[in-house]
mmCIF file of C-alpha atoms in Angstrom:
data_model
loop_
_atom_site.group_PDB
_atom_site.id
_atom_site.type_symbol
_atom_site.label_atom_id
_atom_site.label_comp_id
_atom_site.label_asym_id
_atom_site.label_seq_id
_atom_site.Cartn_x
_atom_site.Cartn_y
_atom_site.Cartn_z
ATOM 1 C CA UNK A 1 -100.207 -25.058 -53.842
ATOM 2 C CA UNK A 2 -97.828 -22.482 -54.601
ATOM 3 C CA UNK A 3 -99.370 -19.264 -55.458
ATOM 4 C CA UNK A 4 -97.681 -18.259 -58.166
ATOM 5 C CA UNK A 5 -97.819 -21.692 -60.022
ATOM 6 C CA UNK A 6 -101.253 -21.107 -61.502
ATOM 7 C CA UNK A 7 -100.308 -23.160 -64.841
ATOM 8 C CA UNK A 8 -102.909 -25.418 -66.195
ATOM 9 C CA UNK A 9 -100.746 -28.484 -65.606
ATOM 10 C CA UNK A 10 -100.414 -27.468 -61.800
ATOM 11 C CA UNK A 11 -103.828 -26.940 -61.866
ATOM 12 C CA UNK A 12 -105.034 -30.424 -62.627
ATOM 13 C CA UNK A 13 -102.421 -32.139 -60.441
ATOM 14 C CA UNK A 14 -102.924 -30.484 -57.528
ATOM 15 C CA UNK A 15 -106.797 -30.827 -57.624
ATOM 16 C CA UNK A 16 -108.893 -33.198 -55.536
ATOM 17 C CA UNK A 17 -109.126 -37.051 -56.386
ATOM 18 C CA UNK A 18 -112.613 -36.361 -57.326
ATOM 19 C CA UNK A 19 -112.307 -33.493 -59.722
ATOM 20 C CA UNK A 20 -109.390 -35.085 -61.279
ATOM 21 C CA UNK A 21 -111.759 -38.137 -61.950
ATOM 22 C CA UNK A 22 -114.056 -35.882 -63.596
ATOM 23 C CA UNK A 23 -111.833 -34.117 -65.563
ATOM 24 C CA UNK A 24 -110.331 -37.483 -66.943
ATOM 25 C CA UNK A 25 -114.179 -38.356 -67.939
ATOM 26 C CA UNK A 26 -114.286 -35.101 -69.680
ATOM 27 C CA UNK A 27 -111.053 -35.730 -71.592
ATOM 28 C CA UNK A 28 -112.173 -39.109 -72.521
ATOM 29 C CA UNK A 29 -115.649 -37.776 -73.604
ATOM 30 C CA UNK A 30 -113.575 -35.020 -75.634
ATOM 31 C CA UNK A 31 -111.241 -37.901 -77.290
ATOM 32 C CA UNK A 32 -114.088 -39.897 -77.947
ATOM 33 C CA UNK A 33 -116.273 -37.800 -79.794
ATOM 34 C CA UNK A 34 -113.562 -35.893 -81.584
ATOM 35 C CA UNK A 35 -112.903 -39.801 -83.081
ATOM 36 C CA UNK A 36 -116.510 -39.838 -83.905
ATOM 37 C CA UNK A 37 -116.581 -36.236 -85.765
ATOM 38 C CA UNK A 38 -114.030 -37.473 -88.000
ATOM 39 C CA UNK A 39 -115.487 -40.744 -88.469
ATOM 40 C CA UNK A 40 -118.751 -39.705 -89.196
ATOM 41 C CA UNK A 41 -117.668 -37.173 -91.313
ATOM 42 C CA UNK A 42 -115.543 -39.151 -93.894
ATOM 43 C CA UNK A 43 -118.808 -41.406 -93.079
ATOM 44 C CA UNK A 44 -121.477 -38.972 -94.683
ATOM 45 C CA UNK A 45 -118.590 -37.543 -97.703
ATOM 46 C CA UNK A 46 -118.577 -41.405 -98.540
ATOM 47 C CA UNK A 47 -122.367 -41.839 -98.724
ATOM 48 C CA UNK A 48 -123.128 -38.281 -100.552
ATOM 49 C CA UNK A 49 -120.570 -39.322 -103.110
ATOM 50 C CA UNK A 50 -122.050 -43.035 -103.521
ATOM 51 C CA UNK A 51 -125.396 -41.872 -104.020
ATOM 52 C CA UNK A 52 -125.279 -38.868 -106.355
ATOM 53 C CA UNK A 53 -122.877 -41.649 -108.577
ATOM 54 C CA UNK A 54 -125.541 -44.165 -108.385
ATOM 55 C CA UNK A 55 -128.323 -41.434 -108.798
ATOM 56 C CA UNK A 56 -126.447 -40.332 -111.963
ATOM 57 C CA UNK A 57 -126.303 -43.909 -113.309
ATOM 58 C CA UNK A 58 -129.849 -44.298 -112.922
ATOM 59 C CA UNK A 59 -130.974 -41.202 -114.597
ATOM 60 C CA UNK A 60 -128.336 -41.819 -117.415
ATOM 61 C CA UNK A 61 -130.842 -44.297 -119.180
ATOM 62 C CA UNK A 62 -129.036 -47.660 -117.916
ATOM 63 C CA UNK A 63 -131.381 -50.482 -118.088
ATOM 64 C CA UNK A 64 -133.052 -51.504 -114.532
ATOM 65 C CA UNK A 65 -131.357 -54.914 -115.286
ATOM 66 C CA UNK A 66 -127.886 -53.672 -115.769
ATOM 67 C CA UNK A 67 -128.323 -51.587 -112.222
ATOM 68 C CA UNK A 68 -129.997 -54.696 -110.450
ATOM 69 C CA UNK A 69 -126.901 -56.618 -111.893
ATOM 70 C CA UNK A 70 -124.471 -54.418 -110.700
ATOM 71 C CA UNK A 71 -125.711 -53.603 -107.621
ATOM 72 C CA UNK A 72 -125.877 -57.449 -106.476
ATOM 73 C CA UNK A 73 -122.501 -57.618 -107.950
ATOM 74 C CA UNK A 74 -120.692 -55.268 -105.549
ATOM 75 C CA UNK A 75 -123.674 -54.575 -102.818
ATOM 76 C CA UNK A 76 -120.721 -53.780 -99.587
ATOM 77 C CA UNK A 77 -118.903 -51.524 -101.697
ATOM 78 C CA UNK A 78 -121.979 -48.924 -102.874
ATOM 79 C CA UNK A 79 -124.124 -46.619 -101.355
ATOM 80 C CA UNK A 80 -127.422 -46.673 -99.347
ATOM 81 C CA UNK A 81 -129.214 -45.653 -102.648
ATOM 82 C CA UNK A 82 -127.995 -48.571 -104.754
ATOM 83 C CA UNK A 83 -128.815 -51.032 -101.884
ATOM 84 C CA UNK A 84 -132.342 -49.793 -101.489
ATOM 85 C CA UNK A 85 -132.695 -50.383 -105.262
ATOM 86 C CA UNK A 86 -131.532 -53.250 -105.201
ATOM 87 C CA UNK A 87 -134.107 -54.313 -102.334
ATOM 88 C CA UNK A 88 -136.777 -53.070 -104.184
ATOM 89 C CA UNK A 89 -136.123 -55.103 -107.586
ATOM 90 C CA UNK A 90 -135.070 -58.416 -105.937
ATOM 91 C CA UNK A 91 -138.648 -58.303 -104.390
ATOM 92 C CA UNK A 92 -140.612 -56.945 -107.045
ATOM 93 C CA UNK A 93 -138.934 -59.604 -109.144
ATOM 94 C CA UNK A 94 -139.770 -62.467 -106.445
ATOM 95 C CA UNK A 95 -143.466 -61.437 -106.629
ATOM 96 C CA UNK A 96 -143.262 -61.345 -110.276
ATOM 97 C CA UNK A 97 -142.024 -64.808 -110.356
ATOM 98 C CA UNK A 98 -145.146 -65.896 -108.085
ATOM 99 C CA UNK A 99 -147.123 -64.165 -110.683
ATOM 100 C CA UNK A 100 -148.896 -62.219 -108.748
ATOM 101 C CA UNK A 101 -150.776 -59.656 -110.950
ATOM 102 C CA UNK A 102 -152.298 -57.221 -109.181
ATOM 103 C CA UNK A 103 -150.222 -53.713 -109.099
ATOM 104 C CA UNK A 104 -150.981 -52.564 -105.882
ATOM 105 C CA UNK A 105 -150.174 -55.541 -104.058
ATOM 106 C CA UNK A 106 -147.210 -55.951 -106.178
ATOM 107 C CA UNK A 107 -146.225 -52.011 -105.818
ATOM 108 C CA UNK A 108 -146.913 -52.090 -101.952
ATOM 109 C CA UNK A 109 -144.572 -55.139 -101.005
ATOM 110 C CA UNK A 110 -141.806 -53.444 -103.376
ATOM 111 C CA UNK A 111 -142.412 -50.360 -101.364
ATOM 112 C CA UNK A 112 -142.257 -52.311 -98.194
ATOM 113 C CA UNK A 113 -138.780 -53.997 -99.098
ATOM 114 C CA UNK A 114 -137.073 -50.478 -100.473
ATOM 115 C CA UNK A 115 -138.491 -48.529 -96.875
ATOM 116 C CA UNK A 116 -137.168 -51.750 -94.777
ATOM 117 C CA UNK A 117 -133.894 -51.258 -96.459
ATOM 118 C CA UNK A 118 -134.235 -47.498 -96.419
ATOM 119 C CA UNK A 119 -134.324 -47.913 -92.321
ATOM 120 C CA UNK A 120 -131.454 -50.354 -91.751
ATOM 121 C CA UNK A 121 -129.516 -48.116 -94.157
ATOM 122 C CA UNK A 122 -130.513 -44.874 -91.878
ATOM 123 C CA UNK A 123 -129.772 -46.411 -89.003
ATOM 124 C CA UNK A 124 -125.935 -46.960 -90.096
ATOM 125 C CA UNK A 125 -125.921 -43.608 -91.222
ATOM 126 C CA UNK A 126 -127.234 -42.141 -87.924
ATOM 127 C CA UNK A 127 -124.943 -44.386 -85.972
ATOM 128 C CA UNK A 128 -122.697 -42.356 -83.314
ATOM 129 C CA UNK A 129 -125.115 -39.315 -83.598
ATOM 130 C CA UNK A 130 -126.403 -40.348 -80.886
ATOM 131 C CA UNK A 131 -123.167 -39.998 -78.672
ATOM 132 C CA UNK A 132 -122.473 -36.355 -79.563
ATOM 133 C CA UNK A 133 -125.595 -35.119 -78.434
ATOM 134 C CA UNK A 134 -125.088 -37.073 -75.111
ATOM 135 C CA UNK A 135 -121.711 -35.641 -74.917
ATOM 136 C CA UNK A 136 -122.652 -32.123 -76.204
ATOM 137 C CA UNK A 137 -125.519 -32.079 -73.154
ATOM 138 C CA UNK A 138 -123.681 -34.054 -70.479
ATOM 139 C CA UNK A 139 -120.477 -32.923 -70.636
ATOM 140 C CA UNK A 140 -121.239 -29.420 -69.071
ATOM 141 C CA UNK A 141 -123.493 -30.753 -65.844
ATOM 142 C CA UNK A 142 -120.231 -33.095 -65.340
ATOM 143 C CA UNK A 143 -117.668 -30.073 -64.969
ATOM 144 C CA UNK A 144 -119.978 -28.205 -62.899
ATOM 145 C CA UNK A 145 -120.239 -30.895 -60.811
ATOM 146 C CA UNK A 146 -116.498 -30.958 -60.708
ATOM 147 C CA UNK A 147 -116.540 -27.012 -60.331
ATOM 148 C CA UNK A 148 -119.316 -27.728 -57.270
ATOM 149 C CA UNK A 149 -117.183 -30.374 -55.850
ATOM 150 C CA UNK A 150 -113.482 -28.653 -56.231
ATOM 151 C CA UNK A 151 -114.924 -25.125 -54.546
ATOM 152 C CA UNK A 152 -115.991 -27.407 -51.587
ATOM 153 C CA UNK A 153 -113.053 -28.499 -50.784
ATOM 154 C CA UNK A 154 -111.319 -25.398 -51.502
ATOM 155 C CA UNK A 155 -113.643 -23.878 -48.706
ATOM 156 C CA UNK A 156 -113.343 -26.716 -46.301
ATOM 157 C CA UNK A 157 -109.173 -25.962 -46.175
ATOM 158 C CA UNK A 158 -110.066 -22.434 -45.891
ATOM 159 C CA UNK A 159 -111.663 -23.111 -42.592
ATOM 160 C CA UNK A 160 -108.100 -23.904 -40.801
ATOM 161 C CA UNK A 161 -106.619 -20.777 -42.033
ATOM 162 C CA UNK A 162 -106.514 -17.941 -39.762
ATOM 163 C CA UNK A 163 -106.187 -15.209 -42.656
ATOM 164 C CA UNK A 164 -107.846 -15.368 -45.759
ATOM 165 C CA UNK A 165 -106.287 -13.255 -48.550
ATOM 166 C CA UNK A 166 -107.059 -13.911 -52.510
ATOM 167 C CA UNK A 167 -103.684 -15.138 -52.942
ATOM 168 C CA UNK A 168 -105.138 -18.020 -50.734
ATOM 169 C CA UNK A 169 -108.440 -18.282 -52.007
ATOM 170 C CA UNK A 170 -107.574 -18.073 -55.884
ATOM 171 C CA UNK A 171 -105.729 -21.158 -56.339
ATOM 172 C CA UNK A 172 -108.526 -23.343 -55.439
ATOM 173 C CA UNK A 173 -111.151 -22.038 -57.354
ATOM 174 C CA UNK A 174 -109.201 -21.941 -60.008
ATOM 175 C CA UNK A 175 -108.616 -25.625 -59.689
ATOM 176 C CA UNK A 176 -112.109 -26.129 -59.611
ATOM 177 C CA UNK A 177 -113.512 -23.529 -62.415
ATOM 178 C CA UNK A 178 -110.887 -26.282 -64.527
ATOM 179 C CA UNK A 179 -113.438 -29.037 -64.630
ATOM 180 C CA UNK A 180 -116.035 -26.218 -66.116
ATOM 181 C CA UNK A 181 -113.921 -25.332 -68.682
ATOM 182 C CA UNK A 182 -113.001 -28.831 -69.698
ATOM 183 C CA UNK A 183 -116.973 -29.690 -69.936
ATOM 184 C CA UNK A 184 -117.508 -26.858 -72.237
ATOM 185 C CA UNK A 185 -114.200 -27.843 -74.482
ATOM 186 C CA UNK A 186 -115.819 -31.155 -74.732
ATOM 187 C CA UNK A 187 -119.367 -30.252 -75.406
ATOM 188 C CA UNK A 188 -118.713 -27.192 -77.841
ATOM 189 C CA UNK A 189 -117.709 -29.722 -80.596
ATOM 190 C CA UNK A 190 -120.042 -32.301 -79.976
ATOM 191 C CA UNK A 191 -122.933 -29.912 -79.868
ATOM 192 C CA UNK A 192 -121.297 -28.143 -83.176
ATOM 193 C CA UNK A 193 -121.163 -31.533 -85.324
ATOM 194 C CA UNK A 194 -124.128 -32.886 -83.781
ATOM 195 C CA UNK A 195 -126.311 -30.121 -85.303
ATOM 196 C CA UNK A 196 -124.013 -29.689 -88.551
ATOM 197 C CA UNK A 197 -124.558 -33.693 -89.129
ATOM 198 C CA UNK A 198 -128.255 -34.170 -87.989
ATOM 199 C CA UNK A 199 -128.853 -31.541 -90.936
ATOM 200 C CA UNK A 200 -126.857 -33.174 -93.456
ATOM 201 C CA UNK A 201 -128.189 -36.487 -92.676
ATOM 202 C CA UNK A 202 -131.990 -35.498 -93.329
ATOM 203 C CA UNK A 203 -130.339 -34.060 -96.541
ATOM 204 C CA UNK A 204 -129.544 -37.716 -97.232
ATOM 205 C CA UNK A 205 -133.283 -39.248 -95.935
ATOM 206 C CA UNK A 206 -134.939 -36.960 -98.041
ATOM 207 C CA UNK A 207 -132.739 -37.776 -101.104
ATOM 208 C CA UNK A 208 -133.272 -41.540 -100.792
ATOM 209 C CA UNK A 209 -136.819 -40.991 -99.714
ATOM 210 C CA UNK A 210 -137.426 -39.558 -102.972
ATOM 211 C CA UNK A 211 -135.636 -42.091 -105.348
ATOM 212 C CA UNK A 212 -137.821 -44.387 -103.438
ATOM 213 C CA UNK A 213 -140.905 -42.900 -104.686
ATOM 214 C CA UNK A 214 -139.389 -42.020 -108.214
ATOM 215 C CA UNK A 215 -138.480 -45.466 -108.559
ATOM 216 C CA UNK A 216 -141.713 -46.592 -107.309
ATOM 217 C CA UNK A 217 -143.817 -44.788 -110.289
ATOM 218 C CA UNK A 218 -141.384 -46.332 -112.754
ATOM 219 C CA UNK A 219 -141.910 -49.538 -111.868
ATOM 220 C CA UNK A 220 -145.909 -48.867 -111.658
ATOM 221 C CA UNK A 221 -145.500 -47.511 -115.119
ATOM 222 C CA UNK A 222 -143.771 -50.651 -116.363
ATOM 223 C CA UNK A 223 -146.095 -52.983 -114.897
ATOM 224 C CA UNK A 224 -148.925 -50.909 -116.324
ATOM 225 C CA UNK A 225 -147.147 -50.757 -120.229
ATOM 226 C CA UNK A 226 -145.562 -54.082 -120.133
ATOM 227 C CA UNK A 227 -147.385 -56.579 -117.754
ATOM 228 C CA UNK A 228 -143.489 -58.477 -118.730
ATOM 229 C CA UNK A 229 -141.853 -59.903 -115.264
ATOM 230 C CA UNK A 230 -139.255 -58.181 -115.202
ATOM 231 C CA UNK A 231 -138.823 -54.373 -116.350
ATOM 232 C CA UNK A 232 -136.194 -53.092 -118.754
ATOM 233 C CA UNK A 233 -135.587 -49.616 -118.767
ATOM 234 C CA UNK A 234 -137.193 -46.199 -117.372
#
């Protein structure tokens, strides 16, 4: 390499097949979960929006029917909240309708439904989490390992030189110190949104966690008052 071309560009071309593999790794990594930051962010806006709406509705004094009806109306277009009321009431209605009595058996397979829905509706929500915290605490082993690999064969050429100066010398570990830096420009951000998400996202377990219960003692309270099959308001 020339030593005065020392650009970034250079850099990368005139680095080893192997260290340009890893640094096309790292630039995929960095693509990749840059696509997921965005996505999961409009992701978690969309869901924090849907379920202080559907909160509001619920607290606003609409009947249980009217939310059961419009919740099965449009169930893909609203929020985790709305579906896990919705699970809840189609099976505390089915038990109703097999008039089955007893609260506690009646309260505890309502539960069951609303915290099986509460999990599949988690799990979307978590979905690509999972890939920024392997890129946040990969991506920097895989540019060392580029970094280890590139200063190798900087030294092995050095070994058929009969002077070594730092005009030599620099251009090579530069090369290689490029994979290091790319592994840290892809893990920054994915460590970043991983932590900023994985807080907001307990923010949104402990919201519907608690609508579970609160809707839970309403629909003990009903049963207890009314004994009717299906309950009308809270």
């Amino acid at each position: 390499m020339n030593s005065h071309d020392m650009s970034i560009l250079s850099l990368v071309l005139q680095a080893s097949w192997v260290v340009q593999l890893v640094m096309l790794i790292l630039v995929g990594a960095s693509v990749a979960s840059w696509a997921t930051i965005f996505r999961k962010s409009q992701t978690l806006k969309r869901v924090r929006s849907l379920n202080d709406g559907f909160e509001q509705d619920f607290w606003s004094g609409t009947s249980l029917n009217d939310l059961y009806a419009s919740a099965a109306h449009h169930a893909k277009q609203g929020g985790p909240m709305e579906r896990i009321f919705a699970s809840g009431m189609r099976e505390y209605q089915k038990l109703r309708e097999r008039r089955i009595a007893d609260v506690n058996q009646l309260m505890d397979g309502t539960r069951r439904a609303m915290r099986a829905s509460f999990q599949r509706e988690m799990d979307e929500v978590e979905s690509g989490l999972s890939f920024l915290g392997t890129v946040g605490s990969v991506s920097p082993y895989i540019g060392l390992f580029g970094t280890v690999w590139g200063v190798m064969h900087a030294f092995t050429g050095f070994a058929n030189m009969e002077q070594i100066t730092l005009a030599t010398v620099a251009p090579g570990i530069a090369e290689a110190l490029v994979a290091t830096a790319m592994g840290l420009f892809a893990a920054i951000p994915a460590v970043t949104a991983y932590n900023r998400y994985a807080h907001q996202i307990d923010r949104v377990a402990s919201q519907q966690e608690t609508f579970i219960e609160e809707f839970s003692n309403i629909l003990q309270r009903n049963v207890g008052a009314t004994g009717s099959n299906t309950p009308s308001g809270h």
